[in-house]
């Protein structure tokens, strides 16, 4: 994990990530996971290109509303503020198109969540016949998303042109509030909760340019991420990845990309993003900045999700 105290002005707040972050969740995990192993569990599944395509459209379900969600988001925001944290959050129902945010459109450094963009750009190159991936590349790709391996991200980032990756993804998905890193380091890419929600929604719908077959590869990796991520800057060399959405929604299957960093000034940044529900109906992004220790910061963002969804599911 890299660290450097820097701030960058965002839409309504100042946040910058300057360290590599790690990510994860598990799409089939309900309730508390088993005790974490002493190190990361790196599991590789089918080779790239073998996943079934995503559905043509969100599943046909009766329309539902986020009854009371706006009020609960404001309550979660206030509770986090009382704990010394600032949060930004957005939740989308892909069936109804209803988007509920807490009104904080701050720009945040998305750290390891940018590995989604790196993967997206690389898989489009593969789909277009512009590059091929060796067996070692395919394994490295899966580990980059599942265990958020930084060295793998560095290899693919440099191989595909660095910041030009962000420019291409921004153009394809219309991400108006996403910016490439000013210093060329992938973990300093900045975005907003609503831009990230838009990315996931278009990835699932196949409207961002990436074929659904390749999109399914990304979602499959997010659905099988490891409980712990390698992090050489923390005691024990690993970091828990189920904060936020996975721990806050134990009643729903989730496929999540997590990110975290220290130190942005005195703050820890945590970011929990992903797709929720057996039919991938919902997309959620929540980010938090808090001047505290890592354990407390993780607990704060998880509690915010629990306040928003007290039943433990959407």
mmCIF file of C-alpha atoms in Angstrom, residues 79-248:
data_model
loop_
_atom_site.group_PDB
_atom_site.id
_atom_site.type_symbol
_atom_site.label_atom_id
_atom_site.label_comp_id
_atom_site.label_asym_id
_atom_site.label_seq_id
_atom_site.Cartn_x
_atom_site.Cartn_y
_atom_site.Cartn_z
ATOM 1 C CA UNK A 79 -24.354 9.101 11.991
ATOM 2 C CA UNK A 80 -21.122 8.951 10.022
ATOM 3 C CA UNK A 81 -20.575 12.673 10.543
ATOM 4 C CA UNK A 82 -21.035 12.190 14.284
ATOM 5 C CA UNK A 83 -18.262 9.588 14.102
ATOM 6 C CA UNK A 84 -16.042 12.038 12.235
ATOM 7 C CA UNK A 85 -16.580 10.620 8.728
ATOM 8 C CA UNK A 86 -17.857 12.094 5.484
ATOM 9 C CA UNK A 87 -19.670 9.681 3.188
ATOM 10 C CA UNK A 88 -20.957 9.730 -0.364
ATOM 11 C CA UNK A 89 -23.407 7.112 -1.564
ATOM 12 C CA UNK A 90 -25.647 6.220 -4.494
ATOM 13 C CA UNK A 91 -27.983 3.250 -5.022
ATOM 14 C CA UNK A 92 -29.635 2.332 -8.350
ATOM 15 C CA UNK A 93 -32.564 0.015 -9.087
ATOM 16 C CA UNK A 94 -31.750 -1.117 -12.623
ATOM 17 C CA UNK A 95 -35.330 -2.248 -13.229
ATOM 18 C CA UNK A 96 -37.066 1.006 -12.384
ATOM 19 C CA UNK A 97 -34.196 3.399 -13.047
ATOM 20 C CA UNK A 98 -34.603 4.910 -9.583
ATOM 21 C CA UNK A 99 -31.368 6.409 -8.240
ATOM 22 C CA UNK A 100 -31.127 7.536 -4.608
ATOM 23 C CA UNK A 101 -28.092 9.467 -3.335
ATOM 24 C CA UNK A 102 -27.243 11.287 -0.125
ATOM 25 C CA UNK A 103 -26.573 14.464 -2.105
ATOM 26 C CA UNK A 104 -22.808 14.450 -1.590
ATOM 27 C CA UNK A 105 -21.219 14.405 -5.048
ATOM 28 C CA UNK A 106 -17.644 14.637 -3.820
ATOM 29 C CA UNK A 107 -14.859 13.409 -6.046
ATOM 30 C CA UNK A 108 -12.814 10.578 -4.586
ATOM 31 C CA UNK A 109 -9.637 8.784 -5.540
ATOM 32 C CA UNK A 110 -10.936 5.345 -6.424
ATOM 33 C CA UNK A 111 -7.672 3.494 -5.725
ATOM 34 C CA UNK A 112 -7.979 -0.209 -6.578
ATOM 35 C CA UNK A 113 -11.492 0.222 -7.925
ATOM 36 C CA UNK A 114 -9.706 1.507 -11.042
ATOM 37 C CA UNK A 115 -8.741 -2.104 -11.678
ATOM 38 C CA UNK A 116 -12.238 -2.443 -13.120
ATOM 39 C CA UNK A 117 -11.283 0.062 -15.818
ATOM 40 C CA UNK A 118 -7.942 -1.639 -16.442
ATOM 41 C CA UNK A 119 -9.729 -4.985 -16.847
ATOM 42 C CA UNK A 120 -12.480 -3.508 -19.036
ATOM 43 C CA UNK A 121 -10.011 -1.889 -21.419
ATOM 44 C CA UNK A 122 -7.884 -5.023 -21.631
ATOM 45 C CA UNK A 123 -10.823 -7.323 -22.354
ATOM 46 C CA UNK A 124 -12.025 -5.004 -25.117
ATOM 47 C CA UNK A 125 -8.593 -5.261 -26.717
ATOM 48 C CA UNK A 126 -8.912 -9.045 -26.548
ATOM 49 C CA UNK A 127 -12.424 -8.955 -28.022
ATOM 50 C CA UNK A 128 -11.224 -6.743 -30.878
ATOM 51 C CA UNK A 129 -8.280 -9.002 -31.648
ATOM 52 C CA UNK A 130 -5.793 -6.299 -30.692
ATOM 53 C CA UNK A 131 -4.034 -8.413 -28.084
ATOM 54 C CA UNK A 132 -3.976 -11.915 -26.671
ATOM 55 C CA UNK A 133 -3.497 -13.134 -23.144
ATOM 56 C CA UNK A 134 -1.208 -15.987 -22.239
ATOM 57 C CA UNK A 135 -2.195 -18.498 -19.544
ATOM 58 C CA UNK A 136 -0.017 -16.530 -17.125
ATOM 59 C CA UNK A 137 -1.767 -13.325 -18.169
ATOM 60 C CA UNK A 138 -5.172 -14.909 -17.580
ATOM 61 C CA UNK A 139 -4.180 -16.010 -14.102
ATOM 62 C CA UNK A 140 -2.722 -12.581 -13.338
ATOM 63 C CA UNK A 141 -5.935 -10.936 -14.577
ATOM 64 C CA UNK A 142 -8.106 -12.981 -12.208
ATOM 65 C CA UNK A 143 -5.801 -12.327 -9.259
ATOM 66 C CA UNK A 144 -5.847 -8.592 -10.033
ATOM 67 C CA UNK A 145 -9.615 -8.488 -9.560
ATOM 68 C CA UNK A 146 -10.114 -11.213 -6.952
ATOM 69 C CA UNK A 147 -7.221 -10.379 -4.646
ATOM 70 C CA UNK A 148 -6.544 -6.906 -6.030
ATOM 71 C CA UNK A 149 -2.950 -7.692 -6.843
ATOM 72 C CA UNK A 150 -1.119 -4.404 -7.376
ATOM 73 C CA UNK A 151 1.762 -5.821 -9.376
ATOM 74 C CA UNK A 152 -0.697 -7.308 -11.876
ATOM 75 C CA UNK A 153 -2.439 -3.938 -12.182
ATOM 76 C CA UNK A 154 0.920 -2.280 -12.763
ATOM 77 C CA UNK A 155 1.771 -4.699 -15.576
ATOM 78 C CA UNK A 156 -1.530 -4.251 -17.406
ATOM 79 C CA UNK A 157 -1.563 -0.480 -16.782
ATOM 80 C CA UNK A 158 1.847 -0.021 -18.361
ATOM 81 C CA UNK A 159 1.158 -2.480 -21.174
ATOM 82 C CA UNK A 160 -2.043 -0.701 -22.228
ATOM 83 C CA UNK A 161 -0.797 2.878 -22.169
ATOM 84 C CA UNK A 162 -1.294 4.032 -18.585
ATOM 85 C CA UNK A 163 -3.614 7.008 -18.242
ATOM 86 C CA UNK A 164 -4.872 6.522 -21.805
ATOM 87 C CA UNK A 165 -6.853 3.583 -20.367
ATOM 88 C CA UNK A 166 -8.938 5.986 -18.303
ATOM 89 C CA UNK A 167 -9.488 8.292 -21.273
ATOM 90 C CA UNK A 168 -10.807 5.401 -23.360
ATOM 91 C CA UNK A 169 -13.101 4.048 -20.640
ATOM 92 C CA UNK A 170 -14.420 7.545 -19.839
ATOM 93 C CA UNK A 171 -15.240 8.097 -23.509
ATOM 94 C CA UNK A 172 -17.019 4.739 -23.933
ATOM 95 C CA UNK A 173 -19.102 5.009 -20.761
ATOM 96 C CA UNK A 174 -19.664 8.766 -20.746
ATOM 97 C CA UNK A 175 -18.167 9.229 -17.292
ATOM 98 C CA UNK A 176 -18.259 12.997 -17.017
ATOM 99 C CA UNK A 177 -16.815 13.197 -13.502
ATOM 100 C CA UNK A 178 -14.001 10.651 -13.839
ATOM 101 C CA UNK A 179 -10.438 11.885 -14.352
ATOM 102 C CA UNK A 180 -7.129 10.132 -15.057
ATOM 103 C CA UNK A 181 -4.442 10.436 -12.387
ATOM 104 C CA UNK A 182 -2.489 13.684 -12.529
ATOM 105 C CA UNK A 183 0.770 11.893 -11.792
ATOM 106 C CA UNK A 184 0.152 8.866 -14.041
ATOM 107 C CA UNK A 185 -0.276 6.408 -11.158
ATOM 108 C CA UNK A 186 -3.383 4.279 -11.611
ATOM 109 C CA UNK A 187 -4.456 4.438 -7.967
ATOM 110 C CA UNK A 188 -4.848 8.229 -8.177
ATOM 111 C CA UNK A 189 -7.680 8.053 -10.718
ATOM 112 C CA UNK A 190 -10.647 10.065 -9.382
ATOM 113 C CA UNK A 191 -14.397 9.600 -9.830
ATOM 114 C CA UNK A 192 -17.746 10.020 -8.069
ATOM 115 C CA UNK A 193 -20.339 7.658 -6.660
ATOM 116 C CA UNK A 194 -22.772 8.411 -9.487
ATOM 117 C CA UNK A 195 -20.157 7.902 -12.206
ATOM 118 C CA UNK A 196 -19.248 4.522 -10.733
ATOM 119 C CA UNK A 197 -22.923 3.529 -10.548
ATOM 120 C CA UNK A 198 -23.259 4.521 -14.212
ATOM 121 C CA UNK A 199 -20.227 2.387 -15.090
ATOM 122 C CA UNK A 200 -21.621 -0.734 -13.423
ATOM 123 C CA UNK A 201 -25.072 -0.234 -14.954
ATOM 124 C CA UNK A 202 -23.689 0.125 -18.470
ATOM 125 C CA UNK A 203 -21.251 -2.753 -17.956
ATOM 126 C CA UNK A 204 -24.174 -5.018 -17.070
ATOM 127 C CA UNK A 205 -26.334 -3.733 -19.919
ATOM 128 C CA UNK A 206 -23.561 -4.043 -22.492
ATOM 129 C CA UNK A 207 -23.940 -0.392 -23.498
ATOM 130 C CA UNK A 208 -20.402 0.723 -22.634
ATOM 131 C CA UNK A 209 -18.796 -1.041 -25.563
ATOM 132 C CA UNK A 210 -17.549 -4.147 -23.780
ATOM 133 C CA UNK A 211 -19.270 -7.317 -25.076
ATOM 134 C CA UNK A 212 -21.405 -9.062 -22.480
ATOM 135 C CA UNK A 213 -19.224 -12.161 -22.636
ATOM 136 C CA UNK A 214 -16.262 -10.126 -21.408
ATOM 137 C CA UNK A 215 -18.392 -8.223 -18.881
ATOM 138 C CA UNK A 216 -19.367 -11.580 -17.421
ATOM 139 C CA UNK A 217 -15.700 -12.344 -16.821
ATOM 140 C CA UNK A 218 -15.299 -9.211 -14.702
ATOM 141 C CA UNK A 219 -18.449 -9.904 -12.664
ATOM 142 C CA UNK A 220 -17.419 -13.516 -12.127
ATOM 143 C CA UNK A 221 -14.099 -12.419 -10.666
ATOM 144 C CA UNK A 222 -15.774 -9.875 -8.395
ATOM 145 C CA UNK A 223 -18.152 -12.597 -7.244
ATOM 146 C CA UNK A 224 -15.242 -14.815 -6.191
ATOM 147 C CA UNK A 225 -12.858 -12.347 -4.602
ATOM 148 C CA UNK A 226 -10.783 -13.392 -1.626
ATOM 149 C CA UNK A 227 -11.784 -12.476 1.943
ATOM 150 C CA UNK A 228 -8.378 -10.890 2.563
ATOM 151 C CA UNK A 229 -6.153 -8.907 0.224
ATOM 152 C CA UNK A 230 -2.359 -8.714 0.224
ATOM 153 C CA UNK A 231 -1.182 -5.394 1.658
ATOM 154 C CA UNK A 232 2.434 -4.994 2.627
ATOM 155 C CA UNK A 233 1.790 -1.763 4.529
ATOM 156 C CA UNK A 234 -0.403 -3.238 7.271
ATOM 157 C CA UNK A 235 0.446 -5.661 10.095
ATOM 158 C CA UNK A 236 0.273 -9.234 8.877
ATOM 159 C CA UNK A 237 0.502 -8.172 5.246
ATOM 160 C CA UNK A 238 -3.216 -8.656 4.486
ATOM 161 C CA UNK A 239 -6.304 -6.467 4.747
ATOM 162 C CA UNK A 240 -9.977 -7.451 5.359
ATOM 163 C CA UNK A 241 -12.121 -6.777 2.297
ATOM 164 C CA UNK A 242 -15.722 -7.335 3.410
ATOM 165 C CA UNK A 243 -16.370 -3.891 4.867
ATOM 166 C CA UNK A 244 -19.261 -1.817 3.573
ATOM 167 C CA UNK A 245 -21.616 -3.609 1.198
ATOM 168 C CA UNK A 246 -20.679 -7.268 1.885
ATOM 169 C CA UNK A 247 -20.886 -7.012 5.682
ATOM 170 C CA UNK A 248 -23.778 -4.555 5.596
#
